[in-house]
Every structure is written in C-alpha cells, then in structure tokens.
mmCIF file of C-alpha atoms and ligand atoms in Angstrom:
data_model
loop_
_atom_site.group_PDB
_atom_site.id
_atom_site.type_symbol
_atom_site.label_atom_id
_atom_site.label_comp_id
_atom_site.label_asym_id
_atom_site.label_seq_id
_atom_site.Cartn_x
_atom_site.Cartn_y
_atom_site.Cartn_z
ATOM 1 C CA MET A 30 47.094 -27.496 2.040
ATOM 2 C CA ASP A 31 48.072 -29.848 -1.559
ATOM 3 C CA ARG A 32 49.631 -33.305 -2.075
ATOM 4 C CA ILE A 33 52.912 -31.920 -1.892
ATOM 5 C CA GLU A 34 54.039 -33.011 0.250
ATOM 6 C CA LYS A 35 56.566 -29.550 2.113
ATOM 7 C CA LYS A 36 58.974 -30.264 4.139
ATOM 8 C CA GLU A 37 59.103 -28.168 7.115
ATOM 9 C CA ILE A 38 62.790 -26.187 7.934
ATOM 10 C CA ARG A 39 63.351 -25.230 11.293
ATOM 11 C CA ILE A 40 64.931 -22.084 11.227
ATOM 12 C CA LYS A 41 67.560 -21.123 14.852
ATOM 13 C CA GLY A 42 65.772 -18.033 16.559
ATOM 14 C CA GLY A 43 62.879 -17.823 13.644
ATOM 15 C CA ALA A 44 59.552 -16.491 15.381
ATOM 16 C CA ASP A 45 56.732 -18.752 15.865
ATOM 17 C CA ARG A 46 54.574 -17.432 13.114
ATOM 18 C CA GLN A 47 56.919 -17.531 10.449
ATOM 19 C CA LYS A 48 57.339 -21.127 8.829
ATOM 20 C CA VAL A 49 60.036 -22.052 5.655
ATOM 21 C CA PHE A 50 59.352 -25.171 3.170
ATOM 22 C CA ILE A 51 60.540 -26.745 0.489
ATOM 23 C CA CYS A 52 58.556 -28.890 -1.919
ATOM 24 C CA GLN A 53 59.916 -30.643 -4.895
ATOM 25 C CA GLY A 54 57.384 -30.766 -7.181
ATOM 26 C CA ASP A 55 54.723 -28.665 -10.054
ATOM 27 C CA ILE A 56 54.479 -24.864 -8.623
ATOM 28 C CA THR A 57 51.520 -24.480 -10.437
ATOM 29 C CA LYS A 58 49.709 -26.877 -7.637
ATOM 30 C CA LEU A 59 50.256 -25.095 -4.669
ATOM 31 C CA ALA A 60 47.317 -24.781 -2.718
ATOM 32 C CA VAL A 61 48.580 -20.827 -1.346
ATOM 33 C CA ASP A 62 47.644 -17.697 -1.149
ATOM 34 C CA CYS A 63 50.578 -16.652 -3.928
ATOM 35 C CA ILE A 64 53.405 -18.754 -6.177
ATOM 36 C CA VAL A 65 55.713 -16.673 -7.539
ATOM 37 C CA ASN A 66 56.526 -16.915 -11.866
ATOM 38 C CA ALA A 67 59.729 -15.766 -13.045
ATOM 39 C CA ALA A 68 58.641 -13.779 -16.364
ATOM 40 C CA ASN A 69 60.290 -11.718 -18.547
ATOM 41 C CA ARG A 70 60.088 -7.801 -18.600
ATOM 42 C CA SER A 71 57.149 -8.611 -21.502
ATOM 43 C CA LEU A 72 55.232 -10.420 -18.827
ATOM 44 C CA LEU A 73 52.908 -12.277 -21.130
ATOM 45 C CA GLY A 74 54.568 -15.417 -20.351
ATOM 46 C CA GLY A 75 57.196 -18.025 -22.058
ATOM 47 C CA GLY A 76 59.122 -21.091 -21.438
ATOM 48 C CA GLY A 77 59.885 -22.868 -18.042
ATOM 49 C CA VAL A 78 57.734 -21.881 -14.823
ATOM 50 C CA ASP A 79 56.170 -18.800 -16.946
ATOM 51 C CA GLY A 80 54.511 -21.215 -19.151
ATOM 52 C CA ALA A 81 53.383 -23.457 -17.152
ATOM 53 C CA ILE A 82 51.576 -21.560 -14.634
ATOM 54 C CA HIS A 83 49.816 -19.691 -17.894
ATOM 55 C CA ARG A 84 49.103 -22.335 -19.190
ATOM 56 C CA ALA A 85 47.494 -23.845 -16.147
ATOM 57 C CA ALA A 86 46.213 -19.895 -15.494
ATOM 58 C CA GLY A 87 43.555 -20.503 -17.873
ATOM 59 C CA PRO A 88 43.523 -16.793 -20.105
ATOM 60 C CA GLY A 89 42.502 -14.129 -17.933
ATOM 61 C CA LEU A 90 45.778 -14.281 -16.277
ATOM 62 C CA LEU A 91 47.269 -13.350 -19.720
ATOM 63 C CA ARG A 92 44.782 -11.120 -19.726
ATOM 64 C CA GLU A 93 45.640 -8.809 -16.758
ATOM 65 C CA CYS A 94 48.767 -8.787 -17.556
ATOM 66 C CA ARG A 95 48.732 -6.920 -20.237
ATOM 67 C CA THR A 96 47.026 -3.757 -18.037
ATOM 68 C CA LEU A 97 50.343 -4.394 -16.127
ATOM 69 C CA HIS A 98 53.034 -3.204 -19.175
ATOM 70 C CA GLY A 99 55.434 -5.166 -18.807
ATOM 71 C CA CYS A 100 57.677 -5.575 -15.315
ATOM 72 C CA GLU A 101 61.909 -4.401 -15.370
ATOM 73 C CA THR A 102 64.688 -7.127 -13.622
ATOM 74 C CA GLY A 103 63.909 -7.136 -10.506
ATOM 75 C CA GLN A 104 60.756 -5.910 -9.508
ATOM 76 C CA ALA A 105 57.434 -7.258 -8.762
ATOM 77 C CA LYS A 106 53.912 -7.168 -10.691
ATOM 78 C CA ILE A 107 50.760 -9.190 -8.885
ATOM 79 C CA THR A 108 47.468 -10.296 -10.456
ATOM 80 C CA LYS A 109 45.025 -12.832 -9.824
ATOM 81 C CA GLY A 110 45.822 -16.221 -9.788
ATOM 82 C CA TYR A 111 42.032 -17.298 -12.095
ATOM 83 C CA ASP A 112 42.211 -21.352 -12.364
ATOM 84 C CA LEU A 113 45.048 -22.275 -10.453
ATOM 85 C CA PRO A 114 44.192 -23.220 -6.942
ATOM 86 C CA ALA A 115 46.534 -20.509 -5.416
ATOM 87 C CA ALA A 116 44.447 -16.981 -5.242
ATOM 88 C CA HIS A 117 47.206 -14.877 -6.759
ATOM 89 C CA VAL A 118 49.977 -14.863 -9.119
ATOM 90 C CA ILE A 119 53.686 -12.032 -7.830
ATOM 91 C CA HIS A 120 55.840 -11.928 -11.091
ATOM 92 C CA THR A 121 59.179 -10.912 -10.765
ATOM 93 C CA VAL A 122 61.519 -11.133 -13.376
ATOM 94 C CA GLY A 123 64.744 -12.841 -12.600
ATOM 95 C CA PRO A 124 67.922 -11.070 -14.176
ATOM 96 C CA VAL A 125 69.668 -13.683 -16.934
ATOM 97 C CA TYR A 126 72.705 -14.772 -15.761
ATOM 98 C CA SER A 127 75.947 -12.322 -16.945
ATOM 99 C CA GLY A 128 78.850 -12.902 -14.203
ATOM 100 C CA SER A 129 78.632 -9.531 -12.819
ATOM 101 C CA HIS A 130 78.678 -8.843 -8.814
ATOM 102 C CA LYS A 131 74.397 -6.757 -10.327
ATOM 103 C CA ASP A 132 73.551 -10.009 -10.895
ATOM 104 C CA ALA A 133 73.076 -11.210 -7.009
ATOM 105 C CA GLU A 134 71.574 -7.663 -6.982
ATOM 106 C CA LEU A 135 69.078 -7.681 -8.511
ATOM 107 C CA LEU A 136 68.857 -11.939 -8.349
ATOM 108 C CA ALA A 137 68.409 -10.859 -4.489
ATOM 109 C CA ASP A 138 65.644 -8.113 -5.414
ATOM 110 C CA CYS A 139 63.349 -10.089 -7.185
ATOM 111 C CA TYR A 140 63.095 -12.118 -3.173
ATOM 112 C CA TRP A 141 62.365 -9.321 -1.557
ATOM 113 C CA ASN A 142 60.284 -7.273 -3.399
ATOM 114 C CA CYS A 143 57.380 -10.244 -4.149
ATOM 115 C CA LEU A 144 57.460 -10.745 -0.134
ATOM 116 C CA GLU A 145 57.413 -6.969 -0.098
ATOM 117 C CA LEU A 146 54.157 -7.216 -2.219
ATOM 118 C CA ALA A 147 52.605 -10.571 -0.779
ATOM 119 C CA LYS A 148 53.271 -8.313 2.780
ATOM 120 C CA ALA A 149 51.065 -5.532 1.193
ATOM 121 C CA HIS A 150 48.458 -7.744 -0.046
ATOM 122 C CA GLY A 151 48.339 -9.249 3.161
ATOM 123 C CA ILE A 152 49.210 -12.894 1.827
ATOM 124 C CA GLY A 153 49.795 -15.611 4.299
ATOM 125 C CA SER A 154 51.350 -18.412 2.251
ATOM 126 C CA ILE A 155 53.790 -17.950 -0.187
ATOM 127 C CA ALA A 156 56.070 -20.474 -3.016
ATOM 128 C CA PHE A 157 59.165 -19.389 -4.873
ATOM 129 C CA PRO A 158 60.330 -21.559 -8.216
ATOM 130 C CA ALA A 159 63.959 -20.584 -8.449
ATOM 131 C CA ILE A 160 64.572 -18.238 -10.523
ATOM 132 C CA SER A 161 66.731 -17.655 -12.391
ATOM 133 C CA THR A 162 67.927 -20.867 -12.610
ATOM 134 C CA GLY A 163 66.659 -22.393 -15.684
ATOM 135 C CA VAL A 164 67.063 -20.146 -18.702
ATOM 136 C CA TYR A 165 67.885 -17.677 -17.358
ATOM 137 C CA GLY A 166 71.052 -19.550 -16.103
ATOM 138 C CA TYR A 167 71.428 -18.359 -12.628
ATOM 139 C CA PRO A 168 73.942 -21.091 -11.350
ATOM 140 C CA LEU A 169 71.723 -23.229 -9.214
ATOM 141 C CA LYS A 170 74.891 -23.126 -6.297
ATOM 142 C CA GLU A 171 75.022 -19.168 -6.522
ATOM 143 C CA ALA A 172 71.129 -18.747 -6.805
ATOM 144 C CA VAL A 173 70.312 -21.186 -3.571
ATOM 145 C CA PRO A 174 72.323 -19.095 -1.331
ATOM 146 C CA ILE A 175 70.830 -15.625 -2.625
ATOM 147 C CA ALA A 176 67.153 -16.509 -1.814
ATOM 148 C CA ALA A 177 67.442 -18.297 0.696
ATOM 149 C CA GLU A 178 69.784 -15.513 2.586
ATOM 150 C CA THR A 179 67.420 -13.203 1.102
ATOM 151 C CA VAL A 180 64.035 -14.809 2.807
ATOM 152 C CA LEU A 181 65.887 -15.232 6.003
ATOM 153 C CA GLN A 182 66.906 -11.456 6.069
ATOM 154 C CA TRP A 183 63.253 -9.865 5.595
ATOM 155 C CA MET A 184 61.921 -12.831 8.102
ATOM 156 C CA ARG A 185 63.885 -11.096 10.354
ATOM 157 C CA GLU A 186 62.384 -7.520 9.605
ATOM 158 C CA HIS A 187 58.945 -8.352 9.188
ATOM 159 C CA GLU A 188 59.348 -10.490 12.788
ATOM 160 C CA ASP A 189 55.578 -9.476 13.120
ATOM 161 C CA TYR A 190 54.748 -10.903 10.068
ATOM 162 C CA GLU A 191 52.197 -14.235 9.431
ATOM 163 C CA ILE A 192 53.520 -16.282 6.834
ATOM 164 C CA GLU A 193 54.701 -19.941 4.727
ATOM 165 C CA ILE A 194 57.174 -19.369 2.697
ATOM 166 C CA ILE A 195 57.942 -21.535 0.478
ATOM 167 C CA PHE A 196 60.919 -23.160 -1.881
ATOM 168 C CA CYS A 197 59.328 -25.071 -4.456
ATOM 169 C CA CYS A 198 61.516 -27.011 -6.751
ATOM 170 C CA PHE A 199 61.033 -29.038 -9.488
ATOM 171 C CA ASP A 200 63.933 -30.995 -9.673
ATOM 172 C CA ARG A 201 65.564 -33.297 -6.518
ATOM 173 C CA ARG A 202 69.393 -31.126 -7.517
ATOM 174 C CA THR A 203 67.753 -28.083 -6.079
ATOM 175 C CA TYR A 204 65.574 -29.488 -3.457
ATOM 176 C CA GLU A 205 69.004 -31.061 -2.722
ATOM 177 C CA MET A 206 71.058 -27.579 -2.569
ATOM 178 C CA TYR A 207 68.270 -25.572 -0.801
ATOM 179 C CA GLN A 208 67.636 -28.991 1.986
ATOM 180 C CA GLU A 209 71.329 -28.497 2.835
ATOM 181 C CA PHE A 210 72.311 -24.474 2.290
ATOM 182 C CA LEU A 211 68.867 -24.318 4.920
ATOM 183 C CA SER A 212 69.516 -26.954 6.810
ATOM 184 C CA ARG A 213 72.906 -25.606 7.933
HETATM 185 P P1 ADP B 26 64.691 -19.272 -15.458
HETATM 186 O O1 ADP B 26 63.910 -17.524 -16.748
HETATM 187 O O2 ADP B 26 63.840 -17.502 -14.422
HETATM 188 O O3 ADP B 26 65.889 -19.081 -15.218
HETATM 189 P P2 ADP B 26 62.815 -21.188 -15.821
HETATM 190 O O4 ADP B 26 61.786 -20.855 -16.322
HETATM 191 O O5 ADP B 26 63.541 -21.100 -17.516
HETATM 192 O O6 ADP B 26 62.900 -19.224 -15.446
HETATM 193 O O7 ADP B 26 63.134 -21.290 -13.985
HETATM 194 C C1 ADP B 26 62.846 -21.074 -13.224
HETATM 195 C C2 ADP B 26 63.786 -22.627 -12.679
HETATM 196 O O8 ADP B 26 61.819 -23.193 -12.512
HETATM 197 C C3 ADP B 26 64.193 -24.036 -12.681
HETATM 198 O O9 ADP B 26 64.563 -24.675 -11.532
HETATM 199 C C4 ADP B 26 63.026 -24.247 -13.433
HETATM 200 O O10 ADP B 26 63.566 -26.074 -13.447
HETATM 201 C C5 ADP B 26 61.819 -24.200 -12.919
HETATM 202 N N1 ADP B 26 59.991 -24.897 -12.711
HETATM 203 C C6 ADP B 26 60.028 -25.030 -14.406
HETATM 204 N N2 ADP B 26 58.881 -25.410 -14.322
HETATM 205 C C7 ADP B 26 58.256 -25.626 -12.773
HETATM 206 C C8 ADP B 26 57.460 -25.972 -12.623
HETATM 207 N N3 ADP B 26 56.510 -26.637 -13.200
HETATM 208 N N4 ADP B 26 57.217 -25.510 -11.131
HETATM 209 C C9 ADP B 26 58.082 -25.775 -10.203
HETATM 210 N N5 ADP B 26 59.301 -25.032 -11.189
HETATM 211 C C10 ADP B 26 59.567 -25.144 -12.087
#
C-alpha cells in the first residue's frame, strides 16, 4: 500500500471487515482512498498538516477548495486528492482548544462527520492526523481518547461497512499514546 509501516490494532469484538491501524509518518505519503486534513475554517490552506497536504497535492487542491466557501468547526468537506497518492481529501476543522466542554464535542464531531462523508462516498480506507493537537493546542492526552472512542463507536454503529481506518501520527509521542489507548 505504501512504505510507511502500519501496525494493526485488533479491536476486541470488532467486525472482521473493519480494521484499525496506527502508523508514524507523513500523511501525504499514504496511498489510501482518503486522507483527512486538519484544516482551518477558510479551507484555503495553512501551516502544519494543512500546509503539507496542499504542497503535496499541488494547486488543483486550492482551486477546488476555493469553490467550497469554507467549513464550520466540527464539519467536513471532500475534495479530490490531485497529486497526492490518496484519491480524496476530507477537510475538517477542529476546535481551537479553549478548555470548555464544547471542545470535546466539536473534536468528536470532526471524526464522526469525516467517517459519515467517507461512507457516503464509498471510501474503503481513510487516514486521520491528530486533529487540533498542533497549532490548535488540544492536549494530546485529552484528544487521543476522543479520537479513538469516536472512531470505535462509529465502527460499532456501522458494522456492515467495510473500512480500514488509520491514525497517522507525525511524532513518536502521539503514536505511543494511540498505541497505549487502543491496546487496552
Ligand atoms: P491543528 O491546527 O488542527 O492543531 P496541525 O497541523 O497544527 O493542526 O497539527 C495537527 C497534527 O498533525 C499534529 O499532531 C501535527 O504534529 C500533525 N502533523 C503535521 N504535519 C503532518 C503530516 N505531514 N502528516 C501527519 N501529521 C502531521
């Protein structure tokens, strides 16, 4: 599939047709049906993973993003992948961490709405970055359980849908947090 090593996490009681992986590396290198972009509300590019995705996808991505007229926090919009190995990009806007209980709801909405959109487009493999945990300041310790629990809940509620879900971690610390949480 690609050169980034993925580790499968076996989920107890999980359906055979659904798989969860964690990997460490650059999400723009993943040859999956869809990668998720932790974008900002303008959808016109930014730093971090957003900048990396736009650089790797080329100018076609920005052109298509301009037609979308932004995205609300917690929502998601889909585009093509252009020069990326991934066929599609789902752009979602994570919350800027403020410490209020609304943050967790919005972060969970991001993962959930990305998966709903992926399913609506028949996507069979999707890779997520750790949304909001960079510039948006969400503490990893709080963000990882929200990401993992939301994804696992979605899988339980869509047991008949065949999908591979990858948590793509840029750094070791994030990888280890997912590994520890998901292996429980
Ligand atoms: P946000 O604004 O949502 O916090 P950031 O891009 O600043 O978004 O960070 C989100 C996460 O994406 C962080 O864990 C960061 O380390 C990670 N990240 C940055 N670049 C990449 C990349 N090329 N591939 C995967 N993850 C990345």
